Coordinates of C-alpha atoms in Angstrom, one line a residue:
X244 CA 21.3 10.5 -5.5
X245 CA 18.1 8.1 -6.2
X246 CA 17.2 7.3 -9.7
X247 CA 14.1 8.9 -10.6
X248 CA 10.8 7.2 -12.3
X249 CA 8.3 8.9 -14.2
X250 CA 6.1 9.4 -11.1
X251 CA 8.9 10.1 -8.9
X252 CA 9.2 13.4 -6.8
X253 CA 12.8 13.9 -5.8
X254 CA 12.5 15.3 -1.9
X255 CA 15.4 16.6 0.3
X256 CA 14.1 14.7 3.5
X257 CA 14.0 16.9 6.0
X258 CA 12.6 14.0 8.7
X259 CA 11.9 10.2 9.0
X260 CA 9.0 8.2 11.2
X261 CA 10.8 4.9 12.8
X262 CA 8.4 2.2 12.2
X263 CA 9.1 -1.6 13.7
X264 CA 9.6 -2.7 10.0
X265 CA 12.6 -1.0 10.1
X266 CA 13.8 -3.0 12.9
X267 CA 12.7 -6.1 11.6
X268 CA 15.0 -5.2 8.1
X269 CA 17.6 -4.2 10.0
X270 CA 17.4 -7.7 11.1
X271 CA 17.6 -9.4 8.2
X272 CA 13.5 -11.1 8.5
X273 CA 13.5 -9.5 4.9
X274 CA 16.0 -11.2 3.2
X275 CA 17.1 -9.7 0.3
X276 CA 13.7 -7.8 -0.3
X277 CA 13.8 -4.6 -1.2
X278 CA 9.8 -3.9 -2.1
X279 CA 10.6 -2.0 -5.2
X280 CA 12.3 1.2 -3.7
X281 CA 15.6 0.8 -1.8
X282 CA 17.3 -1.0 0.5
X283 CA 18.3 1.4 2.8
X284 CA 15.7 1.4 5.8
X285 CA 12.5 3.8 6.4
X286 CA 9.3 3.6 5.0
X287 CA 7.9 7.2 5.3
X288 CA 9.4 10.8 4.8
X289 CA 8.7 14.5 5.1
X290 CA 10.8 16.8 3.0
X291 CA 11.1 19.6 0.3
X292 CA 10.8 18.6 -3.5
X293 CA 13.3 19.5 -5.1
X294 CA 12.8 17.6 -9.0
X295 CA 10.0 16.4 -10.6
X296 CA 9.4 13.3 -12.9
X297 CA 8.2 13.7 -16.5
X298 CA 4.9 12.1 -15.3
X299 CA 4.1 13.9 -12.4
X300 CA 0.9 16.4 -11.8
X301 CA 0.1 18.2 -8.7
X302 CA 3.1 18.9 -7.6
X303 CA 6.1 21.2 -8.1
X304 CA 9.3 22.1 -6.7
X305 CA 9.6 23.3 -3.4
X306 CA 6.2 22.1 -2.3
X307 CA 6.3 20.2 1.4
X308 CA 5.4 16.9 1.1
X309 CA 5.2 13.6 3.0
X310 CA 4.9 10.6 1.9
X311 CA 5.6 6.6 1.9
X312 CA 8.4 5.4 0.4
X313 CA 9.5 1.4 0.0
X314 CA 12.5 1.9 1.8
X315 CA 15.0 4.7 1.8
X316 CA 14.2 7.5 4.0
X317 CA 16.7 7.2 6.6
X318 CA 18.9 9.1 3.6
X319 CA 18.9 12.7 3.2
X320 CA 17.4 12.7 -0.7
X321 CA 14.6 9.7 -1.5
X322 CA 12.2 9.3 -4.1
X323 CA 9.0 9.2 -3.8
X324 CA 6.0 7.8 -5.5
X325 CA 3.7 11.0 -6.1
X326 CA 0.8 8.6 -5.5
X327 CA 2.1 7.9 -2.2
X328 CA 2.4 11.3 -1.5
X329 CA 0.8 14.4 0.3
X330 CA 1.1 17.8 0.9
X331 CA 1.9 19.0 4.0
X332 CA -0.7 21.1 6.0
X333 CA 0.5 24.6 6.2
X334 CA 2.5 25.9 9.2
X335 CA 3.2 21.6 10.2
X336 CA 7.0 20.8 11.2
X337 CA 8.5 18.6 9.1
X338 CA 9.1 16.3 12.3
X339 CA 5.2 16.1 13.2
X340 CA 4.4 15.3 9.1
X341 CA 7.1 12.6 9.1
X342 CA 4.6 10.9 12.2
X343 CA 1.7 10.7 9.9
X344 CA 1.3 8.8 6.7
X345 CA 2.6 5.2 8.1
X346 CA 0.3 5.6 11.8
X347 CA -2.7 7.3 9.8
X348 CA -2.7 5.1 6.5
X349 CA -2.4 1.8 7.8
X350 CA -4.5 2.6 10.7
X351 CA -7.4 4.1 8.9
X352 CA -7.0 0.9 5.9
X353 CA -7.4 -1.8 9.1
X354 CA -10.0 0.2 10.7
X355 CA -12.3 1.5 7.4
X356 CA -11.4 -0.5 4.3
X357 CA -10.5 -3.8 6.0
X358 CA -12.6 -3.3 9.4
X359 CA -15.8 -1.7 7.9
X360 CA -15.9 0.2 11.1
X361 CA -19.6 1.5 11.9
X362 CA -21.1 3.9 14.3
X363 CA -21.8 2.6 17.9
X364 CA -19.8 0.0 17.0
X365 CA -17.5 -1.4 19.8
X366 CA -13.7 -1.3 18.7
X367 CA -10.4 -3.3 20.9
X368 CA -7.7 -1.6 19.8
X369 CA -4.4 -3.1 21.5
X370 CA -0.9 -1.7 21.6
X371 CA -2.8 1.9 21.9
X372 CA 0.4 4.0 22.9
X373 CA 2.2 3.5 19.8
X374 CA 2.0 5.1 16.4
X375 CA -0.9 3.2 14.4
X376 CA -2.0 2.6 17.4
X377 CA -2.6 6.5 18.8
X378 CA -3.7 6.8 15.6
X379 CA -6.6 3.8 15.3
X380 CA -7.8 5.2 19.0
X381 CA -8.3 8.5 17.1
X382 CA -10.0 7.6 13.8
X383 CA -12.2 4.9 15.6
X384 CA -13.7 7.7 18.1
X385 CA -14.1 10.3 15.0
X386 CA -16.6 7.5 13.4
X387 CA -18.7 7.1 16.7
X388 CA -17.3 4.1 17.8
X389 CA -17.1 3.1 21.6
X390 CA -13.3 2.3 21.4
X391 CA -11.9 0.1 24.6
X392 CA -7.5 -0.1 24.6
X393 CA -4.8 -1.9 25.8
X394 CA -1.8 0.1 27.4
X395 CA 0.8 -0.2 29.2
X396 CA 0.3 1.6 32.9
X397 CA 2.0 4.7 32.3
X398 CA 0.3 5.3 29.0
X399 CA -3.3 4.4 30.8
X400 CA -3.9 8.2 30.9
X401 CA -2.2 9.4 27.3
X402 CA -4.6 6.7 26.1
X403 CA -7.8 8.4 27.9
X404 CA -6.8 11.4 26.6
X405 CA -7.0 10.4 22.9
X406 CA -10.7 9.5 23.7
X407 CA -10.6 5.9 24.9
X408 CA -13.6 4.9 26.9
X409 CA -11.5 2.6 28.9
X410 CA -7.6 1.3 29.0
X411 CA -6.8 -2.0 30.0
X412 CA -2.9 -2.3 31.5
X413 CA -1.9 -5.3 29.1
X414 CA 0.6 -5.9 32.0
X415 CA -1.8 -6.0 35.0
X416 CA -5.3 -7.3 34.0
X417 CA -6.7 -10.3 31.3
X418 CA -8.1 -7.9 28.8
X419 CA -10.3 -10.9 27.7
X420 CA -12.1 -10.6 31.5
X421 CA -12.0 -7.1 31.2
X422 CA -14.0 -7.4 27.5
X423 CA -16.2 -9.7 29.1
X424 CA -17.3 -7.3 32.0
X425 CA -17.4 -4.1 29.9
X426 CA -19.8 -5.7 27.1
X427 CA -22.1 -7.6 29.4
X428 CA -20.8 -11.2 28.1
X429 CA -21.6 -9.6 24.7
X430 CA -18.0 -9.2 23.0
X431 CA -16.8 -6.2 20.9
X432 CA -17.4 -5.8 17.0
X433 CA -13.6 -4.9 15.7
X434 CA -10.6 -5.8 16.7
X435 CA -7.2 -4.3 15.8
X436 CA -4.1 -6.2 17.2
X437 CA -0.3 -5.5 16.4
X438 CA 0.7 -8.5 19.1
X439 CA -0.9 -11.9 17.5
X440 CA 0.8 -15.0 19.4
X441 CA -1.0 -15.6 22.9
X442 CA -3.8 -12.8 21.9
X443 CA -5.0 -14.2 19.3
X444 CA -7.3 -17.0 20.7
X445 CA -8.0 -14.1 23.3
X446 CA -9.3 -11.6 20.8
X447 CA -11.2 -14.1 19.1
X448 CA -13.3 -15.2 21.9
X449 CA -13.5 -11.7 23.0
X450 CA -15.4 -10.6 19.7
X451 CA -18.8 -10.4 19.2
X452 CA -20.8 -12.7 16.7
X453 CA -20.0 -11.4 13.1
X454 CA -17.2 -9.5 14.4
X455 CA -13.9 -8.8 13.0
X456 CA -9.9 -9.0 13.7
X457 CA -7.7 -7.1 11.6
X458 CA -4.0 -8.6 12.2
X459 CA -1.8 -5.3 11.8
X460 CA 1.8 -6.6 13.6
X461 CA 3.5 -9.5 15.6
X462 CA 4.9 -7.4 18.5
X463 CA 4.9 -10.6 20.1
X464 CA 7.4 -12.5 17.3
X465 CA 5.1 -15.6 17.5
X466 CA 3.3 -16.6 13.9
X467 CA 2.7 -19.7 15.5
X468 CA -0.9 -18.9 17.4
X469 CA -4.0 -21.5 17.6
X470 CA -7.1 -20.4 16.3
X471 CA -10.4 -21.6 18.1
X472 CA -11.6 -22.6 15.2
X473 CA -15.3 -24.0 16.7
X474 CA -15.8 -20.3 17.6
X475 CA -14.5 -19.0 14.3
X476 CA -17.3 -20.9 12.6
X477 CA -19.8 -20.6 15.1
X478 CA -19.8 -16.8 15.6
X479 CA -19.2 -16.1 11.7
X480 CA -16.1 -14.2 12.4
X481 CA -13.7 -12.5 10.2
X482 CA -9.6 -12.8 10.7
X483 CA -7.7 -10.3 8.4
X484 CA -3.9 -9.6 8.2
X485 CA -2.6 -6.3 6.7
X486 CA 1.0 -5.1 6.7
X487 CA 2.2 -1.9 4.7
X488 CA 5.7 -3.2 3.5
X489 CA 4.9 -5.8 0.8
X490 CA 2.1 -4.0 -0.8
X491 CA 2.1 -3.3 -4.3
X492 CA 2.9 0.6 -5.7
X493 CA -0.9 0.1 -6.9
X494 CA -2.1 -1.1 -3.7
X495 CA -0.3 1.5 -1.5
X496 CA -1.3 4.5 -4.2
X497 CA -5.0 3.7 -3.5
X498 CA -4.6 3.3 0.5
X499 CA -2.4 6.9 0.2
X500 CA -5.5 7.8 -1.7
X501 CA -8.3 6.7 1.0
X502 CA -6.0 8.9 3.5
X503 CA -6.3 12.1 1.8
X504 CA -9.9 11.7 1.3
X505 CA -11.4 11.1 4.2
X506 CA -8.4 11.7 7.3
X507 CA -5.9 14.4 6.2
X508 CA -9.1 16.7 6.3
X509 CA -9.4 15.5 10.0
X510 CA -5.5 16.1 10.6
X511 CA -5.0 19.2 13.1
X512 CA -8.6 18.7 14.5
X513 CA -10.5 15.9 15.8
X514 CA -7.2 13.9 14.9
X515 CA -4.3 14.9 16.9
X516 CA -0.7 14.0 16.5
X517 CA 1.4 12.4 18.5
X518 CA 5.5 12.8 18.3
X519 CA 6.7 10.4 21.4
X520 CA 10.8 11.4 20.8
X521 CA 12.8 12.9 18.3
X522 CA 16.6 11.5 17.4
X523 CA 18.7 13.0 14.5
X524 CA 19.6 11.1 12.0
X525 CA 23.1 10.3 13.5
X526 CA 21.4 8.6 16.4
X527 CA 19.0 6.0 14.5
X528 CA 20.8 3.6 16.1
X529 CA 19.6 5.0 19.8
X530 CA 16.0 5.6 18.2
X531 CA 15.9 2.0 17.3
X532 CA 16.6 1.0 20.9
X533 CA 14.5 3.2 22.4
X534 CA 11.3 1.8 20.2
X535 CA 13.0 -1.6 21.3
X536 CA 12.3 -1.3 24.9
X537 CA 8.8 -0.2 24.4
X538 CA 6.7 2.0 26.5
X539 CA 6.8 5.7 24.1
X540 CA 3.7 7.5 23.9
X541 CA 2.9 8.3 20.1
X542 CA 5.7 8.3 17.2
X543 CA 9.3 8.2 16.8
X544 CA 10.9 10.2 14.1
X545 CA 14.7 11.5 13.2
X546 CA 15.1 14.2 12.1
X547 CA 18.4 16.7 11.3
X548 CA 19.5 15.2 8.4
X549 CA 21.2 18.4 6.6
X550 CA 23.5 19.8 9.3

């Protein structure tokens, strides 16, 4: 059983989003880093509470909760930061709350807090199938951005339906050409990329002067990229890189925080969520190959961890 803190909420975890961090730990790209929770893998959970830390306020035993953890939800009892934490909406499956807090968190940080997303604003955002990336199509649409996405083929229409004004096949078409058509020469304000290697030269000449990338992942596994750096300086743009994983507790309290202000109230309406497959526990192994391949529409999670 984990070792409670102060702050802690002890939850039966009743279901577990996959996230490609955990396949990355599984790995070994982590070393020996266990960013202050556990070193068993998963980053986010959805459970019961079933103890309650000296410390804690706003919660009790036997609330639902979900919530991100440092590692340790592919167990079934974690710990959980009550910062980090959230209760879930009423009548909400445990396996759609365990798709939420990494997708919505981190997307709404790279889109709002990093992004400084604005109304009528043109957003890219690439990799548009996936978890954060369902997710940044959402919350960039629900602040009146014109959002333009990268897909793959089969997910042109999944993407659409979100409330994409248009989805590039990544496989098919230069999305740089395609930016460069749809914005009259002009470029797009935002861009939010979980690829980086050959896009990012791309996605810096397809921005607009003054605009901004937000780095979120390296789906490609190259760290190497070039950077145009004549047009860096010449258009005044911004690069910023954000991953959850090695934030501090203080850092990923306050992000937790941002979430329930101003998207959880969204959750269930203009946001929607999306639950691509769900594996039990016993089958992580097949989940992990499954996000492997690529090509799911929305989250996976496990799930079945008490049978």
């Amino acid at each position: 059983m984990p070792e409670m803190r102060p702050d802690d909420l002890l939850v039966k975890v009743m279901a577990a989003g996959v996230n490609r961090a955990d396949l990355l730990q599984r790995e070994g790209v982590y070393g020996s880093q266990t960013y202050g929770d556990s070193s068993i893998l998963g980053l986010e959970v959805a459970g019961e509470v079933i103890a309650v830390g000296s410390a804690v306020s706003g919660f009790a035993i036997d609330d639902r909760v979900m919530g991100i953890v440092g590692g340790g939800a592919y167990a079934q009892y974690a710990r959980l930061d009550s910062g980090m934490a959230a209760a879930i909406p009423p009548d909400m499956p445990f396996t759609d709350a365990a798709a939420i807090m990494e997708s919505f968190v981190t997307a709404w940080e790279a889109l709002a807090n990093l992004g400084k997303i604005a109304a009528e604003e043109t957003v890219l955002v690439h990799a548009a199938a996936g978890g954060i990336g369902s997710a940044a199509v959402q919350l960039a649409k629900s602040q009146g951005a014109t959002v333009l996405a990268t897909a793959s083929g089969n997910n042109i229409g999944n993407v659409l339906a979100l409330g994409a004004d248009a989805v590039f096949d990544y496989r098919k078409v230069d999305f740089e050409a395609e930016i460069i058509d749809v914005t009259a020469s002009r470029g797009v304000d935002l861009i939010i990329d979980f690829v980086g290697g050959s896009y990012l030269a791309r996605n810096i000449r397809s921005l607009a002067p003054g605009g901004r990338l937000v780095q979120v992942g390296l789906l490609g596994r190259d760290d190497n990229a070039i950077i145009p750096l004549d047009i860096m300086l010449h258009n005044h743009l911004q690069l910023m890189g954000t991953v959850m994983k090695s934030r501090s507790r203080d850092e990923k309290r306050t992000m937790v925080r941002r979430f329930r202000d101003h998207v959880l109230p969204m959750m269930g309406k203009e946001l929607k969520l999306i639950v691509g497959a769900v594996y039990p526990l016993s089958a992580a192994s097949e989940a992990h190959r499954r996000m492997e391949v690529g090509g799911v529409f929305g989250k996976i999670v496990l799930g079945d961890f008490h049978l």
